[in-house]
Short mmCIF file of C-alpha atoms and ligand atoms in Angstrom, two decimals:
data_model
loop_
_atom_site.label_atom_id
_atom_site.label_comp_id
_atom_site.label_asym_id
_atom_site.label_seq_id
_atom_site.Cartn_x
_atom_site.Cartn_y
_atom_site.Cartn_z
CA UNK A 397 4.50 21.77 13.49
CA UNK A 398 5.33 18.37 11.90
CA UNK A 399 7.68 18.23 8.81
CA UNK A 400 6.63 15.34 6.36
CA UNK A 401 8.34 14.38 3.39
CA UNK A 402 6.31 14.66 0.25
CA UNK A 403 7.52 12.27 -2.56
CA UNK A 404 5.71 13.54 -5.71
CA UNK A 405 6.53 10.73 -8.18
CA UNK A 406 5.47 10.85 -11.90
CA UNK A 407 2.67 9.77 -14.12
CA UNK A 408 -0.58 10.66 -12.24
CA UNK A 409 1.78 11.23 -9.07
CA UNK A 410 1.82 15.01 -9.19
CA UNK A 411 -2.07 15.23 -9.72
CA UNK A 412 -3.20 12.91 -7.01
CA UNK A 413 -0.68 14.17 -4.38
CA UNK A 414 -1.64 17.89 -5.05
CA UNK A 415 -5.26 16.78 -4.23
CA UNK A 416 -4.13 15.27 -1.00
CA UNK A 417 -2.05 18.18 0.13
CA UNK A 418 -4.86 20.61 -0.87
CA UNK A 419 -7.34 18.65 1.26
CA UNK A 420 -4.97 18.28 4.35
CA UNK A 421 -4.06 21.92 4.19
CA UNK A 422 -7.86 22.83 4.06
CA UNK A 423 -8.38 20.70 7.09
CA UNK A 424 -5.74 23.03 8.87
CA UNK A 425 -3.30 20.21 9.85
CA UNK A 426 -0.07 21.86 10.89
CA UNK A 427 2.29 20.16 8.52
CA UNK A 428 5.31 21.42 6.98
CA UNK A 429 5.77 19.61 3.64
CA UNK A 430 9.30 18.70 2.46
CA UNK A 431 8.85 18.33 -1.10
CA UNK A 432 11.05 15.68 -2.78
CA UNK A 433 10.65 14.90 -6.40
CA UNK A 434 11.57 11.21 -7.67
CA UNK A 435 11.03 9.19 -10.77
CA UNK A 436 11.52 9.80 -14.55
CA UNK A 437 11.58 13.66 -14.28
CA UNK A 438 14.76 13.66 -12.12
CA UNK A 439 16.84 10.98 -13.89
CA UNK A 440 18.38 13.43 -16.34
CA UNK A 441 19.29 16.12 -13.89
CA UNK A 442 20.34 13.94 -10.90
CA UNK A 443 21.42 10.65 -12.47
CA UNK A 444 18.97 8.63 -10.56
CA UNK A 445 15.14 8.36 -10.20
CA UNK A 446 15.63 8.05 -6.37
CA UNK A 447 18.39 10.58 -5.52
CA UNK A 448 20.00 10.20 -2.00
CA UNK A 449 18.16 13.48 -0.79
CA UNK A 450 14.91 11.62 -0.94
CA UNK A 451 16.12 8.96 1.50
CA UNK A 452 17.75 11.38 3.64
CA UNK A 453 14.55 13.40 4.01
CA UNK A 454 12.51 10.48 4.99
CA UNK A 455 15.12 9.35 7.56
CA UNK A 456 15.27 12.76 9.04
CA UNK A 457 11.32 13.27 9.14
CA UNK A 458 10.43 9.62 9.82
CA UNK A 459 7.20 10.09 7.83
CA UNK A 460 6.37 10.53 4.16
CA UNK A 461 3.39 10.68 1.91
CA UNK A 462 4.28 9.38 -1.59
CA UNK A 463 2.61 9.12 -4.92
CA UNK A 464 3.57 6.41 -7.47
CA UNK A 465 6.67 6.26 -9.52
CA UNK A 466 7.01 4.49 -12.90
CA UNK A 467 9.46 1.45 -13.02
CA UNK A 468 10.47 0.94 -16.72
CA UNK A 469 10.05 -2.78 -17.69
CA UNK A 470 12.98 -4.90 -18.48
CA UNK A 471 15.88 -2.63 -18.16
CA UNK A 472 17.50 0.49 -16.57
CA UNK A 473 17.38 1.48 -12.91
CA UNK A 474 16.09 -0.63 -10.05
CA UNK A 475 12.53 0.16 -8.97
CA UNK A 476 12.32 3.35 -7.02
CA UNK A 477 9.70 1.69 -4.76
CA UNK A 478 11.71 -1.44 -4.09
CA UNK A 479 14.84 0.56 -3.44
CA UNK A 480 12.97 2.97 -0.97
CA UNK A 481 11.40 0.04 1.01
CA UNK A 482 14.74 -1.82 1.19
CA UNK A 483 16.84 1.16 1.99
CA UNK A 484 14.50 2.32 4.78
CA UNK A 485 13.80 -1.15 5.79
CA UNK A 486 10.21 -0.57 5.67
CA UNK A 487 9.43 -4.17 6.13
CA UNK A 488 5.51 -4.12 6.42
CA UNK A 489 3.26 -3.26 3.59
CA UNK A 490 -0.06 -2.72 4.99
CA UNK A 491 -3.06 -2.56 2.66
CA UNK A 492 -6.51 -2.34 4.25
CA UNK A 493 -9.28 -3.18 1.99
CA UNK A 494 -12.63 -2.27 3.29
CA UNK A 495 -15.96 -1.37 1.35
CA UNK A 496 -16.35 2.45 0.90
CA UNK A 497 -19.97 3.70 1.73
CA UNK A 498 -21.72 4.50 -1.60
CA UNK A 499 -19.23 2.93 -3.86
CA UNK A 500 -21.07 0.08 -5.53
CA UNK A 501 -19.13 -3.36 -5.84
CA UNK A 502 -20.13 -6.99 -6.04
CA UNK A 503 -19.72 -7.57 -2.40
CA UNK A 504 -20.77 -5.24 0.45
CA UNK A 505 -19.01 -6.92 3.25
CA UNK A 506 -15.31 -6.78 2.35
CA UNK A 507 -12.99 -5.88 5.37
CA UNK A 508 -9.72 -7.35 4.63
CA UNK A 509 -6.28 -6.16 5.73
CA UNK A 510 -3.27 -7.42 3.42
CA UNK A 511 -0.03 -7.64 5.39
CA UNK A 512 2.74 -8.09 2.75
CA UNK A 513 6.25 -8.65 3.49
CA UNK A 514 8.26 -5.87 1.81
CA UNK A 515 11.99 -6.49 1.70
CA UNK A 516 12.81 -9.82 0.08
CA UNK A 517 11.26 -12.68 -2.03
CA UNK A 518 11.86 -12.27 -5.77
CA UNK A 519 12.02 -8.49 -5.22
CA UNK A 520 15.43 -9.00 -3.75
CA UNK A 521 16.59 -8.52 -7.54
CA UNK A 522 19.01 -11.51 -7.62
CA UNK A 523 18.67 -12.32 -11.22
CA UNK A 524 21.14 -13.36 -14.01
CA UNK A 525 21.38 -14.76 -17.36
CA UNK A 526 22.78 -18.40 -17.20
CA UNK A 527 23.24 -18.45 -20.90
CA UNK A 528 21.46 -16.56 -23.84
CA UNK A 529 18.33 -18.43 -23.38
CA UNK A 530 18.13 -19.06 -19.61
CA UNK A 531 17.35 -16.53 -17.01
CA UNK A 532 17.51 -17.37 -13.17
CA UNK A 533 15.79 -15.27 -10.59
CA UNK A 534 16.31 -16.12 -6.91
CA UNK A 535 13.52 -16.03 -4.24
CA UNK A 536 15.05 -15.22 -0.95
CA UNK A 537 13.03 -15.87 2.08
CA UNK A 538 14.78 -15.45 5.62
CA UNK A 539 13.45 -16.65 8.86
CA UNK A 540 14.18 -13.31 10.32
CA UNK A 541 12.09 -11.31 7.91
CA UNK A 542 9.25 -13.97 7.94
CA UNK A 543 9.01 -13.90 11.73
CA UNK A 544 9.25 -10.06 11.75
CA UNK A 545 6.22 -9.71 9.33
CA UNK A 546 4.23 -12.43 11.00
CA UNK A 547 4.68 -10.75 14.37
CA UNK A 548 3.68 -7.50 12.60
CA UNK A 549 0.42 -9.14 11.37
CA UNK A 550 -0.58 -10.58 14.82
CA UNK A 551 0.15 -7.46 16.56
CA UNK A 552 -1.92 -5.61 14.10
CA UNK A 553 -4.73 -8.08 14.63
CA UNK A 554 -4.69 -7.70 18.35
CA UNK A 555 -4.38 -3.85 18.35
CA UNK A 556 -7.29 -3.54 15.69
CA UNK A 557 -9.53 -6.09 17.08
CA UNK A 558 -9.05 -8.47 14.35
CA UNK A 559 -10.15 -12.14 14.81
CA UNK A 560 -7.98 -14.15 12.26
CA UNK A 561 -4.75 -14.19 10.40
CA UNK A 562 -4.37 -16.42 7.28
CA UNK A 563 -0.97 -17.22 6.20
CA UNK A 564 -1.02 -17.31 2.26
CA UNK A 565 1.85 -19.36 0.58
CA UNK A 566 2.60 -21.79 -2.23
CA UNK A 567 4.40 -24.10 0.33
CA UNK A 568 3.32 -27.15 -1.41
CA UNK A 569 5.62 -26.17 -4.34
CA UNK A 570 8.09 -23.78 -3.03
CA UNK A 571 8.77 -26.18 -0.15
CA UNK A 572 11.86 -24.61 1.33
CA UNK A 573 11.29 -20.90 0.64
CA UNK A 574 7.32 -20.71 1.21
CA UNK A 575 7.84 -23.53 3.59
CA UNK A 576 10.11 -21.27 5.80
CA UNK A 577 7.52 -18.49 5.52
CA UNK A 578 4.76 -20.58 6.67
CA UNK A 579 6.87 -22.33 9.42
CA UNK A 580 7.71 -18.76 10.76
CA UNK A 581 4.05 -17.78 10.64
CA UNK A 582 3.07 -20.93 12.75
CA UNK A 583 5.69 -20.26 15.21
CA UNK A 584 4.56 -16.69 15.86
CA UNK A 585 0.77 -17.71 15.71
CA UNK A 586 1.45 -19.90 18.74
CA UNK A 587 2.24 -16.77 20.78
CA UNK A 588 -1.27 -15.32 19.95
CA UNK A 589 -3.85 -17.97 20.92
CA UNK A 590 -6.59 -15.25 20.76
CA UNK A 591 -6.09 -14.85 17.08
CA UNK A 592 -7.36 -17.63 14.86
CA UNK A 593 -4.63 -18.79 12.62
CA UNK A 594 -5.35 -20.16 9.13
CA UNK A 595 -3.16 -21.75 6.16
CA UNK A 596 -4.31 -21.35 2.59
CA UNK A 597 -2.42 -21.73 -0.81
CA UNK A 598 -2.28 -18.65 -2.78
CA UNK A 599 -4.22 -20.03 -5.74
CA UNK A 600 -7.10 -21.23 -3.71
CA UNK A 601 -7.01 -17.97 -1.82
CA UNK A 602 -7.59 -16.08 -4.92
CA UNK A 603 -10.49 -18.19 -5.98
CA UNK A 604 -12.05 -17.93 -2.60
CA UNK A 605 -11.39 -14.19 -2.39
CA UNK A 606 -13.60 -13.47 -5.55
CA UNK A 607 -16.28 -15.86 -4.45
CA UNK A 608 -16.60 -15.17 -0.71
CA UNK A 609 -14.33 -12.42 0.45
CA UNK A 610 -16.05 -11.96 3.83
CA UNK A 611 -14.39 -15.15 5.20
CA UNK A 612 -10.97 -13.54 5.34
CA UNK A 613 -9.76 -10.96 7.91
CA UNK A 614 -5.91 -10.37 7.89
CA UNK A 615 -3.86 -11.89 5.12
CA UNK A 616 -0.27 -12.52 5.76
CA UNK A 617 1.81 -12.90 2.46
CA UNK A 618 5.32 -12.97 1.19
CA UNK A 619 6.16 -10.03 -1.01
CA UNK A 620 5.10 -11.23 -4.64
CA UNK A 621 1.91 -13.03 -3.67
CA UNK A 622 1.09 -9.83 -1.47
CA UNK A 623 1.63 -7.52 -4.40
CA UNK A 624 -0.59 -9.52 -6.58
CA UNK A 625 -3.29 -10.45 -4.06
CA UNK A 626 -3.53 -6.68 -2.88
CA UNK A 627 -4.56 -5.81 -6.47
CA UNK A 628 -7.24 -8.44 -6.38
CA UNK A 629 -8.63 -7.26 -3.09
CA UNK A 630 -8.50 -3.65 -4.36
CA UNK A 631 -10.74 -4.86 -7.22
CA UNK A 632 -13.34 -6.11 -4.53
CA UNK A 633 -13.88 -2.68 -3.11
CA UNK A 634 -13.92 -0.61 -6.34
CA UNK A 635 -10.51 -0.73 -8.01
CA UNK A 636 -7.09 0.75 -7.68
CA UNK A 637 -8.37 4.17 -7.43
CA UNK A 638 -9.67 3.64 -3.82
CA UNK A 639 -7.06 1.17 -2.55
CA UNK A 640 -4.79 2.59 0.31
CA UNK A 641 -1.55 1.49 1.64
CA UNK A 642 1.57 2.09 3.91
CA UNK A 643 4.99 0.90 4.21
CA UNK A 644 6.02 0.70 7.78
CA UNK A 645 9.39 0.12 9.30
CA UNK A 646 10.90 0.37 12.90
CA UNK A 647 12.05 4.09 12.23
CA UNK A 648 9.94 5.45 9.53
CA UNK A 649 6.82 4.99 7.57
CA UNK A 650 5.89 5.95 3.97
CA UNK A 651 2.17 6.15 3.09
CA UNK A 652 1.17 5.51 -0.43
CA UNK A 653 -1.65 4.18 -2.49
CA UNK A 654 -1.59 0.61 -3.79
CA UNK A 655 -1.77 1.79 -7.42
CA UNK A 656 0.94 2.72 -9.81
CA UNK A 657 1.61 5.82 -11.94
CA UNK A 658 -1.15 4.95 -14.48
CA UNK A 659 0.52 6.42 -17.54
CA UNK A 660 -2.63 5.72 -19.66
CA UNK A 661 -4.57 8.66 -17.78
CA UNK A 662 -1.50 10.70 -16.73
CA UNK A 663 -1.84 14.51 -17.28
CA UNK A 664 -5.60 14.28 -18.15
CA UNK A 665 -6.84 15.33 -14.64
CA UNK A 666 -8.92 12.03 -14.61
CA UNK A 667 -7.31 10.09 -11.85
CA UNK A 668 -9.07 9.08 -8.73
CA UNK A 669 -7.25 10.72 -5.68
CA UNK A 670 -9.24 8.54 -3.21
CA UNK A 671 -6.35 5.85 -2.72
CA UNK A 672 -3.83 8.62 -1.71
CA UNK A 673 -6.28 10.59 0.32
CA UNK A 674 -7.06 7.45 2.44
CA UNK A 675 -3.29 6.57 2.61
CA UNK A 676 -3.08 10.31 3.83
CA UNK A 677 -5.78 9.72 6.47
CA UNK A 678 -3.68 6.70 7.79
CA UNK A 679 -0.61 8.97 7.84
CA UNK A 680 -2.55 11.43 10.03
CA UNK A 681 -3.49 8.63 12.45
CA UNK A 682 -0.04 7.52 12.60
CA UNK A 683 1.25 11.02 13.58
CA UNK A 684 -1.55 11.41 16.19
CA UNK A 685 -3.86 13.82 14.09
CA UNK A 686 -6.73 11.16 14.33
CA UNK A 687 -9.51 13.90 14.54
CA UNK A 688 -8.40 15.68 11.34
CA UNK A 689 -7.99 12.26 9.64
CA UNK A 690 -11.54 11.42 10.50
CA UNK A 691 -12.92 14.87 9.39
CA UNK A 692 -11.15 14.24 6.02
CA UNK A 693 -12.58 10.73 5.74
CA UNK A 694 -16.13 11.93 6.44
CA UNK A 695 -15.81 14.80 3.81
CA UNK A 696 -14.64 12.20 1.22
CA UNK A 697 -17.39 9.61 2.17
CA UNK A 698 -19.93 12.48 2.09
CA UNK A 699 -18.84 13.48 -1.44
CA UNK A 700 -19.43 9.85 -2.52
CA UNK A 701 -22.90 10.02 -0.76
CA UNK A 702 -23.65 12.92 -2.97
CA UNK A 703 -23.22 10.80 -6.00
CA UNK A 704 -19.95 12.57 -7.06
CA UNK A 705 -17.49 10.06 -8.59
CA UNK A 706 -14.41 10.08 -10.83
CA UNK A 707 -14.42 8.37 -14.06
CA UNK A 708 -12.98 4.97 -12.85
CA UNK A 709 -16.05 4.66 -10.62
CA UNK A 710 -18.48 5.52 -13.33
CA UNK A 711 -18.64 9.31 -12.66
CA UNK A 712 -17.81 12.26 -14.76
CA UNK A 713 -15.80 14.68 -12.44
CA UNK A 714 -12.16 15.36 -12.72
CA UNK A 715 -9.50 14.83 -10.08
CA UNK A 716 -9.54 18.55 -9.47
CA UNK A 717 -13.39 18.80 -9.32
CA UNK A 718 -13.57 15.90 -6.93
CA UNK A 719 -10.91 17.48 -4.60
CA UNK A 720 -12.82 20.82 -4.61
CA UNK A 721 -16.02 18.96 -3.67
CA UNK A 722 -14.19 17.33 -0.75
CA UNK A 723 -12.90 20.62 0.43
CA UNK A 724 -16.24 22.01 0.27
CA UNK A 725 -17.85 19.24 2.33
CA UNK A 726 -14.95 19.57 4.82
CA UNK A 727 -15.81 23.24 5.28
CA UNK A 728 -19.62 22.79 5.73
P1 LIG B 2222 -1.35 1.17 -12.49
O1 LIG B 2222 -1.69 0.86 -11.00
O2 LIG B 2222 -0.54 2.37 -12.81
O3 LIG B 2222 -2.62 1.22 -13.39
C1 LIG B 2222 -3.45 -0.03 -13.68
C2 LIG B 2222 -4.82 0.62 -14.16
O4 LIG B 2222 -5.49 1.16 -13.12
C3 LIG B 2222 -4.74 1.59 -15.22
O5 LIG B 2222 -5.69 1.29 -16.21
C4 LIG B 2222 -4.85 2.96 -14.51
O6 LIG B 2222 -5.22 3.97 -15.29
C5 LIG B 2222 -5.88 2.53 -13.44
N1 LIG B 2222 -5.52 3.35 -12.15
C6 LIG B 2222 -4.54 3.31 -11.34
N2 LIG B 2222 -4.61 4.14 -10.49
C7 LIG B 2222 -5.67 4.90 -10.61
C8 LIG B 2222 -6.45 6.09 -10.10
N3 LIG B 2222 -5.87 6.62 -8.98
N4 LIG B 2222 -7.40 6.60 -10.83
C9 LIG B 2222 -8.09 5.90 -11.70
N5 LIG B 2222 -7.42 4.80 -12.35
C10 LIG B 2222 -6.38 4.32 -11.91
O7 LIG B 2222 -0.51 -0.14 -12.89
P2 LIG B 2222 0.57 -0.34 -14.15
O8 LIG B 2222 -0.22 0.27 -15.32
O9 LIG B 2222 0.71 -1.71 -14.07
O10 LIG B 2222 1.80 0.36 -13.77
C11 LIG B 2222 2.16 1.67 -14.28
C12 LIG B 2222 3.49 2.03 -13.65
O11 LIG B 2222 3.55 2.26 -12.29
C13 LIG B 2222 4.63 1.00 -13.76
O12 LIG B 2222 5.85 1.62 -14.12
C14 LIG B 2222 4.69 0.28 -12.32
O13 LIG B 2222 5.95 -0.18 -12.20
C15 LIG B 2222 4.48 1.47 -11.64
N6 LIG B 2222 3.97 1.13 -10.26
C16 LIG B 2222 4.40 1.92 -9.18
C17 LIG B 2222 3.88 1.76 -7.87
C18 LIG B 2222 4.28 2.59 -6.75
O14 LIG B 2222 5.03 3.68 -7.03
N7 LIG B 2222 4.14 2.34 -5.59
C19 LIG B 2222 3.02 0.59 -7.56
C20 LIG B 2222 2.46 -0.21 -8.74
C21 LIG B 2222 3.05 0.13 -10.03
#
């Protein structure tokens, strides 16, 4: 039996993670969940939204399924997500974005994988007030992290039969920082002649994505552009409710949806659990439970095929009703 850390988060976190666990348990995958709470709910008792026990658990188990955690704007603790990714050196944020059968969107040929550098850039948190009216935030880009994420993107492309990697930067303006990221991508690209390498500026990339997304395959981006562009690509396939993700390092991996804690719908049983279910399917693939992962994916897609949708996709079922339908399809 495999022990997996379950990071419950806050906002809609508990609702969607319960859905994923119920489905995985119904598929009879042999998992021993090591439940670890994090986020707003534990600050008062433990003095931090990310107590050391959570990191220890992921280090020990090597794999985690995580639901979102709120990061208050402007003050207080450093983001739980940024800290987790940095502490565990989860350097690659992998966000596949592919049309889901029966989910209607503007385009029906989207199959993009966003590979986002996950440890530096403006997320390094090096900020200070120079005087009362001036704030400085330092963008950190290193050759080591840039080459490492480029290597990850090309390796992913080769292993998954992808044809093209596009490096997305603003190297015309951030000449040194994005320039270094691009230079690193070019260097690694030369080691993979079988994969087409393209370069595109992030603003043009956004415009092209909303007009003609099928021209893109793997997108390789520094942290901040990756964060923003992956919300855009989520929008192409039905929104944040269906966008899966994973944070991958040398020694551990944390699977989580792209979306946040959605405080506007928290506690209302309205959230779409699809994004975390698809993230969990990737987690099952990662631990070698591919067959069970495929079963769950089939049951989820069958549910959509039956016209059953949560509110964000124009339907009327609740998160728990949607979960029960998937389990029913799993058992049929
Ligand atoms: P958000 O992703 O939580 O929500 C944006 C919009 O999408 C909202 O209207 C929300 O209702 C909707 N939405 C998101 N997930 C949904 C789902 N599964 N089903 C149906 N609708 C869904 O982004 P927002 O509001 O900017 O951030 C809220 C909090 O989440 C912030 O504190 C932010 O820092 C945090 N956050 C955490 C992340 C993580 O833990 N990995 C990632 C992104 C944001």
